[in-house]
Each structure stands twice: as structure tokens, then as C-alpha cells.
């Protein structure tokens, strides 16, 4: 699936709910189901500190595709991390650099990506793109 | 006697707002309070009828505006029972008041190695200005610890005094836990060492009657926006003998007597500390807030809020998995808590979607969070327009949120 196909799939899943609590239940479930974060990667340089919550992010390049692991101490943030990783893991650095992440807005979670929320997600997306750029440069 | 809460609620237009289609429950009063219509109108009225720069015009409007501004200085002096109007300095808030003190008092009275005593429950705005002074002058900051119940450890506090102690700066009420500190005892103790005391009254001024003469504090500071007045105005009360010895904080218009390039002389109190055009519209509206508070009677407000707090504590204690942070015996209407293992951010996010405005995080008191070994709390803080019904709804919501996050 392309990045946009995955985004559309998520939008579809969330469209079943119009109550906020149901949406958040789904998000919490996704956070709980996120693959566990490899403890060897839980180190300072992988930590993105928001004012309220923390995010950990580890990235590697396998056969030209990027793989991510992520975690957060807040379950709602972790749910959004799970969604982002589902959309972006397994894609090339170029695809990730070009990605327009519209699904967050479409499923009504845009507020979590506002810089004033300071939950680490904005910095995390920046970090993902920075990794993609670094891998791309290294590849060439 | 007693307050008519429905009538009071009607005075605050914002309380009728809905968020996400649900009635707003505003429990973030420790961050800022809502404004009654009389305050909103007072500020609008300045711009509608009397707007004019104060203290410098010969014309009619300027005189009217100046008189309205100075009238509020008198009202504030009366409200806290200051010795004179000249002891009331208008600032933009508690933060600026403390920065002014750390600078003007600090530069004059501190030498390298001198000490200031703070507590572990201070707001960052009563910590960082002293750290800046520390950088400039090499002073020492001594910290009075907080007990497991969230009270000030008075024995430890008393042991911090030395021949080098120059000032004590403590909060009247903790913005995180609602603990009311024994400020009379603190002031008495400090004075027995000839050390002056600053009281940060940001969380106290609208909850209980404050009498600076009776307290005998040397400085008392607070913010308008936490006492139903507009944002951008604050107060610094200081005893005249201290204020007179202190150097000005900022330079500019208004605070001068005569300026020349060979040297400038400064204006008298209180203008010496009020450089530039002040927020006169905000100050005039602060006057309306004082009138409003007086009309409701602070003793009645205290009784009502205290009753609400007791009711809330009972309800909160019944929520499964709740952990209350701070259970001081002397307490205002602030409750900080954690819900099971849930992160405060998660609790706050879900409560927001249910229409509750609460605060989560470290509440600008990171040293206190470190003291309890937690990343933050969820904080519900009540005002006299809140109701038992709203608290019932919060406890229901917490049960629901607890299950979702459990
Ligand atoms: C105890 C205390 N001190 C100081 C402040 C800072 O007040 P302001 O931001 O209005 O300057 C606050 C506000 O949260 C407070 O609660």
C-alpha cells in the first residue's frame, strides 16, 4: 500500500465514529497494540521531550526502506505514534520526505499536532523527516 | 447572607458557552478566572468614553482617565489595608512584580554570598527571577522543603536562616495543591532575624481576605487576571521604607523627575516603579473586579468555596485509583490528582472532550513535581461560580475516563 492508501484506510476506520470518546477509545486501543519498543533504543538521543509527554523514536534503513519503532508515556500520544508509524514504516526515504500527512486532520486529531500542544508529536514528525533525509544522503 | 450562585453564574457570560456541544465546566480557575460582565464593561467603557493617556495631559479626558486610574490605586490599598496609596505599584502581573523585586531589591541589598529563602512549592515565577540574580551576583538560594502531605516543613524552614539571609519569598497558597502556608508564622520568624518577607498572593487574593498590615509582610504581590480582573495588570504592595530604598526597575517616561544627559532624577513613589504608559484600561477594570468581590463578601466566598472543596474531596476520594497530591490541613479549592497509572495528559485530553476545562502538567512548579517524583498532575481548581452539580459530573467523567485508560 502507498502512504496515501494507508492514510485513506485509517480515515475510513475512524469515520465509523462521530463521538469523541469512541474515537479516543480506538486510539487508545491502537496505542496499546503498538509493537513494544526495544529497550536498547530507549536512550537519550531517541527521546523527544514535549512539555507534557515524552516520545521515543528509533529509525533504521533496511533494503532501502525505513523502519520505525516508537513509544510514548501518554497512551493517546502513543496511539497517534502508532498511526504515524503504520503510515510511514516500510517506505523509502523519498516517499517519506514527500509525504503529506493529511489523515491526522481528517480524523479530527489536528489539535494534537499544534505546536502549542507540546506533546512531542510535532517534533517527532520533524525527526522522522530528518532521518529520511539523512538516510537519503547516505544512500547517494 | 450566603451567595446566590445562579445569580453569580449569570454575571459571567462565558459560563454559558458550550465546548464540543457540551456545557463548559470551567475548573481551571487557578490558571485564570473568568470575568463578570461588570469588569468586561468597565474595560470596554474606558475605550468607549475616557480613553486618554494618563498623568500627562492638560485636557479633560486625560484628567478623567487619570482620576479613574488613581481611584483604583486607592481601592487596592483599601482592599488589602495598605498603609498608603504610594505603597501600591501597578505591574503587569505577579511575575513582573517578583522580577521587579528580585532586581530592584536584589541589586540594592544583596552582595555575593547572600541568601534568599524560597520553598519547594514555589511557582517558577518565584524561582527563576532569583536564579537570574544568582547569576548576576553570586547569591545563594535556599529551599524550604515540603512534607508528604504537601505542607511547608516549618522546622526545616527555620533552620535555613543565617547571618547572610537577605529576604524570604514564599507563596501564600500553592497553585498546585492549594496548601495555605502559615504566612503569619513565617513573617514573624523572618522578622525575628530582621529579614523581610515577600508573599506571592497570586492564589490567595480572591479566596480569602488579605490584610497586609495585620500580616506585617514587607511585600505582597498578585495578578489581576486570577481575581476576576483583566489580564495584564498586577500589583506590588511594598512597605514604604523598603520601596524608598530600592532603585527603579525600568527606565522611561513617568518614572522620572527630570532627565538630562548629565544625570536623571527619579519620580516619587509609586511612579518611580511605573515606567511607561501603564495598562490603565486594565487597571480601571480591576477596580470593577474589586467592587464585584466586595459586593459578594470574601468571607461568604471563602465559606462557599470551602464547602465546595470538601464536597469535591469526598467525591474524588471515591473515584477508583485516584491519588491526591497534597492533603494539607489548611487548604483552598484546588485539587491535584493522578488517576491510576494514566498519564495526566491522557486524563486531561479525555476530560476536555467531555467539556471540562482542567489543567494538566507540571503547573510551572517542576521542583514540586520532582519532590513527589511525578511528571505532573491533573488539577481541578474551583471558584465561587462552580457548583456541586459540576463536581458530580466531574466524578462521573473520571469514572468513565478511568475505565477507558485503566
Ligand atoms: C502562585 C503563583 N505565583 C505566580 C504566578 C504567576 O502569575 P502571572 O502569570 O499572572 O504573572 C502564578 C500563576 O499561575 C501562581 O499561581
XYZ file of C-alpha atoms and ligand atoms in Angstrom:
562
model
C 0.000 0.000 0.000
C 1.154 3.541 -0.653
C 1.334 6.098 2.108
C -1.870 7.700 0.874
C -3.717 4.382 0.630
C -2.803 3.731 4.250
C -3.963 7.183 5.248
C -7.276 6.655 3.491
C -7.694 3.323 5.238
C -7.261 4.989 8.632
C -9.702 7.740 7.727
C -12.208 5.025 6.805
C -11.715 3.232 10.142
C -12.285 6.404 12.103
C -15.256 7.519 10.038
C -17.374 4.907 11.819
C -17.347 7.095 14.943
C -18.682 10.536 15.461
C -18.454 10.531 19.233
C -15.135 11.781 20.572
C -14.970 9.153 23.265
C -15.311 6.368 20.683
C -12.548 7.856 18.560
C -10.299 8.086 21.549
C -11.137 4.523 22.603
C -9.930 3.357 19.209
C -6.802 5.465 19.518
C -6.078 4.058 22.978
C -6.536 0.544 21.617
C -4.048 1.295 18.848
C -1.613 2.670 21.394
C -1.937 -0.493 23.453
C -1.345 -2.660 20.409
C 1.741 -0.830 19.190
C 4.743 -3.176 18.926
C 6.761 -2.913 22.069
C 9.691 -0.569 21.950
C 13.058 -2.281 22.019
C 14.636 -1.216 25.325
C 18.119 -0.951 23.784
C 16.797 2.016 21.818
C 15.417 3.826 24.856
C 18.284 6.271 25.069
C 18.747 9.988 25.268
C 19.245 10.624 21.549
C 15.962 8.858 20.722
C 13.945 10.874 23.231
C 11.764 13.727 22.091
C 10.673 15.667 25.109
C 7.403 17.557 24.922
C 6.343 19.782 27.741
C 3.704 17.270 28.872
C 4.578 13.899 27.403
C 7.609 12.123 26.029
C 8.058 10.347 22.717
C 10.780 7.875 21.793
C 11.646 7.224 18.188
C 14.113 4.852 16.598
C 14.663 4.598 12.855
C 16.650 2.270 10.638
C 17.022 1.606 6.942
C 16.568 -1.985 5.697
C 16.857 -2.729 1.952
C 16.175 0.886 1.091
C 13.046 1.055 3.249
C 12.701 2.839 6.548
C 11.516 1.012 9.663
C 10.481 2.833 12.793
C 9.889 1.999 16.393
C 8.137 4.463 18.650
C 6.738 4.868 22.119
C 5.220 7.461 24.434
C 4.443 7.716 28.124
C 0.950 9.033 27.320
C -1.353 6.459 25.758
C -3.204 8.890 23.498
C 0.074 10.194 22.138
C 1.208 6.594 21.754
C -1.929 5.881 19.732
C -1.055 8.699 17.347
C 2.539 7.443 17.188
C 1.118 4.018 16.220
C -0.878 5.607 13.408
C 2.111 7.550 12.113
C 4.348 4.505 12.142
C 1.694 2.420 10.427
C 1.544 5.022 7.655
C 5.262 5.607 7.280
C 7.099 2.394 8.187
C 8.226 0.361 5.178
C 8.597 3.296 2.807
C 11.639 4.774 1.132
C 13.242 7.971 2.398
C 11.995 9.770 -0.726
C 8.406 8.670 -0.173
C 8.585 9.798 3.438
C 10.109 13.156 2.542
C 7.309 13.751 0.036
C 4.503 12.539 2.310
C 1.682 14.929 3.085
C 0.184 13.660 6.337
C -3.413 14.720 5.856
C -5.070 11.908 7.789
C -4.471 13.458 11.228
C -6.580 16.443 10.283
C -9.234 14.273 8.583
C -9.782 12.095 11.643
C -10.090 15.168 13.856
C -6.818 14.926 15.731
C -5.238 18.017 14.262
C -5.093 19.754 17.648
C -2.526 17.182 18.769
C -0.190 18.398 16.063
C -0.397 22.030 17.004
C 2.948 23.304 18.290
C 1.244 24.647 21.417
C 0.190 21.154 22.478
C 3.823 20.377 23.100
C 3.251 16.650 23.384
C 6.279 15.772 21.270
C 4.363 14.810 18.118
C 5.328 17.808 16.020
C 8.961 17.281 16.922
C 8.544 13.586 16.173
C 7.329 14.175 12.633
C 10.209 16.580 12.069
C 12.537 13.915 13.398
C 11.108 11.275 11.049
C 11.700 13.567 8.091
C 15.202 14.386 9.329
C 16.013 10.658 9.492
C 14.639 10.195 5.978
C 16.833 12.988 4.695
C 19.904 11.627 6.459
C 19.341 8.128 5.026
C 18.765 9.557 1.576
C 22.016 11.497 1.690
C 23.849 8.420 2.956
C 22.387 6.238 0.176
C 23.543 8.564 -2.563
C -26.010 36.113 53.889
C -24.725 33.398 51.643
C -24.237 33.621 47.908
C -26.823 33.250 45.200
C -24.803 31.072 42.855
C -27.224 31.139 39.954
C -27.188 34.907 40.029
C -23.408 34.892 40.156
C -23.215 32.490 37.219
C -25.373 34.838 35.209
C -22.831 37.587 35.820
C -20.178 35.560 33.952
C -21.200 35.316 30.283
C -18.563 32.728 29.371
C -20.105 30.135 31.686
C -22.956 29.706 29.213
C -20.539 28.577 26.486
C -20.540 25.064 25.112
C -17.462 23.086 24.114
C -17.800 20.126 21.732
C -21.536 20.570 22.161
C -21.316 20.065 25.923
C -21.834 22.676 28.614
C -18.500 24.147 29.661
C -17.365 23.157 33.129
C -14.611 25.582 33.982
C -12.290 24.092 36.596
C -9.110 25.925 35.603
C -9.544 28.878 37.919
C -6.069 28.662 39.402
C -4.701 29.424 35.936
C -7.051 32.321 35.347
C -10.552 33.231 36.460
C -13.437 34.275 34.252
C -14.663 37.856 34.191
C -18.013 39.212 35.285
C -19.871 41.449 32.870
C -19.186 44.491 35.060
C -15.442 44.023 34.520
C -15.785 43.431 30.786
C -17.961 46.530 30.520
C -15.604 48.610 32.635
C -12.704 47.890 30.310
C -14.785 48.474 27.190
C -16.107 51.646 28.721
C -12.642 53.107 29.096
C -12.178 52.841 25.350
C -15.707 53.955 24.673
C -15.718 57.058 26.858
C -12.496 58.143 28.536
C -9.505 56.678 26.692
C -6.646 59.101 27.029
C -3.063 58.820 28.219
C -2.850 59.377 31.917
C -0.771 61.697 34.105
C 0.368 63.928 31.308
C -2.486 65.742 29.687
C -3.886 69.141 30.380
C -7.129 68.144 28.757
C -10.345 66.943 30.289
C -10.327 63.303 29.200
C -6.799 62.792 30.413
C -7.808 64.089 33.807
C -10.872 61.871 33.987
C -8.857 58.842 32.970
C -6.050 59.649 35.422
C -8.526 60.106 38.238
C -10.198 56.763 37.455
C -6.778 55.086 37.419
C -5.668 56.635 40.713
C -9.029 55.812 42.269
C -8.220 52.131 41.715
C -4.890 52.564 43.462
C -6.856 53.797 46.483
C -9.279 50.888 46.158
C -6.472 48.345 46.043
C -4.825 49.957 49.068
C -8.139 49.701 50.896
C -8.758 46.132 49.740
C -5.524 44.852 51.286
C -5.371 47.507 54.020
C -2.092 49.061 52.894
C -0.703 51.971 54.885
C -0.861 54.366 51.961
C -1.653 54.579 48.246
C 2.019 55.159 47.453
C 2.717 51.601 48.566
C 0.682 50.206 45.677
C 2.668 49.747 42.451
C 0.897 48.675 39.283
C 2.717 45.997 37.281
C 1.600 43.596 34.598
C 1.263 40.659 36.943
C 2.742 38.604 39.746
C 5.646 37.608 37.539
C 6.627 41.180 36.835
C 6.180 42.123 40.490
C 8.616 39.420 41.579
C 11.089 40.262 38.821
C 10.942 43.866 39.928
C 11.740 42.832 43.492
C 14.495 40.398 42.579
C 16.071 43.166 40.513
C 15.463 46.340 42.495
C 15.697 44.825 45.967
C 18.286 42.314 44.823
C 20.664 44.826 43.276
C 20.497 47.104 46.285
C 20.550 44.725 49.225
C 22.350 41.583 48.046
C 26.084 41.042 47.871
C 27.881 37.936 46.689
C 27.215 35.012 49.031
C 23.985 36.474 50.464
C 20.947 34.232 50.667
C 17.292 34.171 49.697
C 14.940 31.562 51.194
C 12.264 30.053 48.939
C 10.164 26.904 49.295
C 9.860 23.737 47.290
C 6.295 24.648 46.324
C 7.034 27.918 44.535
C 5.757 28.763 41.078
C 8.561 29.163 38.538
C 7.977 32.905 38.632
C 9.173 32.927 42.235
C 12.213 30.809 41.411
C 13.689 31.949 38.124
C 13.999 35.685 38.939
C 16.147 34.678 41.935
C 18.220 32.375 39.744
C 18.866 35.319 37.446
C 20.012 37.316 40.462
C 22.153 34.336 41.422
C 23.864 34.563 38.027
C 24.382 38.294 38.256
C 25.529 38.483 41.850
C 26.550 35.042 43.006
C 23.860 34.808 45.692
C 22.646 31.535 47.214
C 19.109 30.162 47.033
C 17.961 28.093 49.996
C 14.899 25.908 49.700
C 12.473 25.049 52.486
C 11.178 21.502 51.930
C 7.594 20.280 51.639
C 6.216 17.340 53.651
C 4.470 14.289 52.159
C 1.141 15.957 52.909
C 2.152 18.975 50.875
C 2.749 21.304 53.802
C 5.736 23.502 54.404
C 8.217 21.875 56.780
C 8.416 24.717 59.290
C 11.205 23.204 61.381
C 13.404 22.873 58.336
C 12.404 26.376 57.205
C 13.529 27.944 60.460
C 16.904 26.268 60.227
C 17.636 27.945 56.895
C 18.194 31.397 58.377
C 21.730 32.639 58.700
C 23.500 35.964 59.058
C 23.512 36.128 55.265
C 19.766 35.772 54.727
C 18.527 38.911 52.979
C 14.934 38.037 52.118
C 12.306 35.270 52.250
C 9.934 34.824 49.314
C 7.071 32.349 49.733
C 3.748 31.661 48.173
C 0.675 32.305 50.294
C -1.129 29.385 48.658
C 0.328 26.616 46.499
C -1.022 26.777 42.949
C -0.636 23.003 42.638
C -2.003 21.670 45.925
C -3.977 24.533 47.401
C -1.944 24.396 50.613
C -2.335 27.583 52.631
C 1.027 28.389 54.137
C 1.255 29.736 57.699
C 2.383 33.121 56.416
C 1.899 34.908 59.778
C 4.321 32.488 61.417
C 6.739 32.719 58.503
C 6.743 36.508 58.673
C 7.130 36.542 62.446
C 10.037 34.140 62.274
C 11.774 36.064 59.475
C 11.325 39.355 61.290
C 12.887 37.868 64.392
C 16.032 37.603 62.248
C 15.403 41.102 60.794
C 14.708 39.567 57.391
C 11.908 40.982 55.198
C 9.321 38.750 53.507
C 7.690 38.706 50.083
C 4.342 36.909 49.904
C 3.245 35.655 46.478
C -0.500 36.116 46.795
C -1.436 35.084 43.238
C -3.567 32.189 44.514
C -4.825 33.851 47.680
C -6.108 37.324 46.998
C -9.512 36.242 45.612
C -10.088 33.378 48.038
C -9.574 34.941 51.430
C -9.391 38.395 52.999
C -5.817 39.712 52.978
C -4.704 42.409 55.404
C -1.088 43.351 54.769
C -0.882 45.418 57.939
C -2.032 42.577 60.100
C 0.237 40.125 58.269
C 3.046 42.651 58.572
C 4.541 41.334 55.328
C 7.061 43.573 53.628
C 5.823 42.855 50.123
C 2.661 41.241 48.776
C 2.219 40.544 45.047
C -0.674 39.323 42.915
C -2.209 39.258 39.430
C -5.470 40.832 38.295
C -6.417 38.037 35.948
C -6.678 35.496 38.760
C -9.078 37.715 40.697
C -11.758 38.224 38.044
C -9.993 41.279 36.565
C -8.444 41.600 33.101
C -5.110 40.100 32.201
C -2.051 42.342 32.027
C -2.436 44.061 35.379
C -0.796 43.125 38.624
C 0.050 44.591 41.979
C 3.158 45.007 44.013
C 2.482 46.137 47.542
C 5.601 47.141 49.427
C 6.249 48.879 52.713
C 7.270 52.429 52.016
C 10.593 52.188 53.828
C 11.704 49.389 51.522
C 10.339 50.867 48.322
C 12.082 54.147 49.019
C 15.442 52.488 49.387
C 15.097 50.414 46.209
C 16.383 51.521 42.813
C 13.929 51.819 39.900
C 13.306 48.669 37.874
C 12.841 50.013 34.373
C 13.548 53.424 32.972
C 11.288 55.508 30.795
C 8.577 58.080 30.911
C 6.509 58.637 34.042
C 9.137 57.335 36.453
C 11.411 60.350 36.152
C 11.588 63.676 37.896
C 13.963 65.410 35.498
C 16.021 63.933 32.676
C 19.221 65.343 31.299
C 22.241 63.723 29.723
C 24.332 64.615 32.725
C 22.021 62.689 35.031
C 18.397 61.934 35.764
C 16.424 62.211 38.954
C 13.561 59.876 39.692
C 9.947 60.485 40.467
C 8.376 59.791 43.840
C 6.635 56.607 44.892
C 4.731 54.923 43.375
C 5.656 56.379 39.963
C 9.330 55.580 40.400
C 8.416 51.949 39.636
C 5.879 52.584 36.882
C 7.896 53.351 33.772
C 5.965 53.953 30.581
C 2.237 54.127 29.887
C 0.578 51.584 32.156
C -2.311 49.309 31.259
C -4.732 51.938 32.525
C -7.799 50.331 30.950
C -6.973 47.073 32.719
C -6.335 48.879 35.993
C -9.653 50.701 35.803
C -11.414 47.382 35.143
C -9.550 45.883 38.107
C -11.433 48.458 40.129
C -14.686 46.909 38.920
C -13.441 43.452 39.917
C -12.679 44.710 43.433
C -16.168 46.164 43.670
C -17.603 42.872 42.496
C -15.641 40.869 45.065
C -16.585 43.262 47.837
C -20.255 43.049 46.896
C -20.081 39.275 47.284
C -18.084 39.430 50.538
C -14.845 37.452 50.716
C -15.932 35.648 53.871
C -19.013 34.302 52.113
C -16.883 33.381 49.102
C -14.490 31.521 51.392
C -17.332 29.609 53.063
C -18.909 28.623 49.778
C -15.660 27.589 48.107
C -14.613 25.668 51.166
C -17.857 23.761 51.223
C -17.464 23.023 47.515
C -13.938 21.810 48.123
C -14.977 19.470 50.945
C -17.714 18.071 48.753
C -15.283 17.603 45.863
C -12.729 15.848 48.085
C -15.357 13.384 49.232
C -16.404 12.693 45.632
C -12.850 12.450 44.356
C -11.760 10.057 47.069
C -14.466 7.669 45.863
C -13.048 7.538 42.318
C -11.219 4.209 41.841
C -7.442 4.554 41.521
C -7.304 8.221 42.442
C -4.148 9.548 44.090
C -4.406 13.002 45.625
C -1.245 15.108 45.612
C -1.150 17.292 48.697
C -3.527 16.882 51.585
C -2.621 19.814 53.770
C -4.963 20.552 56.638
C -5.234 24.203 55.624
C -6.463 24.277 52.098
C -8.135 26.278 49.306
C -10.254 24.952 46.500
C -7.531 23.312 44.413
C -7.271 19.540 43.939
C -4.322 17.919 42.202
C -4.537 14.237 41.404
C -3.411 11.297 39.345
C -5.715 8.609 38.043
C -4.308 5.090 38.357
C -1.286 4.757 36.108
C -2.734 7.096 33.492
C -0.642 9.988 32.259
C -2.151 13.362 33.260
C -2.145 14.402 29.606
C -4.437 11.479 28.708
C -6.834 12.257 31.525
C -6.919 15.937 30.580
C -7.426 15.210 26.884
C -10.419 12.981 27.516
C -11.942 15.320 30.098
C -11.583 18.162 27.611
C -13.707 16.246 25.121
C -16.337 15.878 27.818
C -16.464 19.642 28.304
C -14.170 20.055 31.325
C -11.513 22.733 31.363
C -8.808 21.457 33.708
C -5.090 21.859 33.706
C -2.575 19.053 33.352
C 1.191 19.079 33.556
C 3.707 20.490 35.997
C 1.806 23.770 36.605
C 5.034 25.785 36.428
C 6.201 24.053 39.604
C 8.670 21.447 38.374
C 10.667 21.318 41.626
C 7.456 20.288 43.412
C 6.795 17.569 40.803
C 10.342 16.311 41.389
C 9.663 16.343 45.135
C 6.765 13.921 44.608
C 8.516 12.015 41.824
C 5.726 12.570 39.297
C 5.726 14.087 35.798
C 2.694 16.232 36.507
C -0.836 16.164 37.846
C -4.369 16.836 36.751
C -5.612 19.900 38.584
C -9.173 20.955 39.254
C -9.459 24.412 40.787
C -12.797 25.875 41.792
C -14.226 29.347 42.011
C -17.426 30.635 43.586
C -19.346 30.207 40.328
C -18.760 26.446 40.315
C -21.413 24.105 41.666
C -21.863 20.728 43.309
C -23.605 19.588 40.167
C -20.459 20.284 38.141
C -18.440 18.297 40.655
C -20.874 15.376 40.362
C -20.351 15.487 36.617
C -16.580 15.512 37.074
C -16.669 12.460 39.295
C -18.829 10.607 36.758
C -16.473 11.646 33.981
C -13.462 10.484 35.984
C -15.016 7.077 36.474
C -15.553 6.834 32.740
C -12.093 8.098 31.834
C -10.513 5.805 34.423
C -12.168 2.805 32.802
C -11.022 3.850 29.329
C -7.440 4.341 30.429
C -7.358 1.557 33.011
C 1.487 31.040 42.987
C 1.690 31.731 41.673
N 2.661 32.627 41.546
C 2.861 33.302 40.400
C 2.085 33.080 39.287
C 2.356 33.840 38.027
O 1.337 34.730 37.758
P 1.277 35.554 36.404
O 1.481 34.573 35.302
O -0.077 36.157 36.415
O 2.360 36.578 36.454
C 1.055 32.154 39.374
C 0.210 31.867 38.191
O -0.042 30.755 37.814
C 0.852 31.459 40.594
O -0.117 30.551 40.706
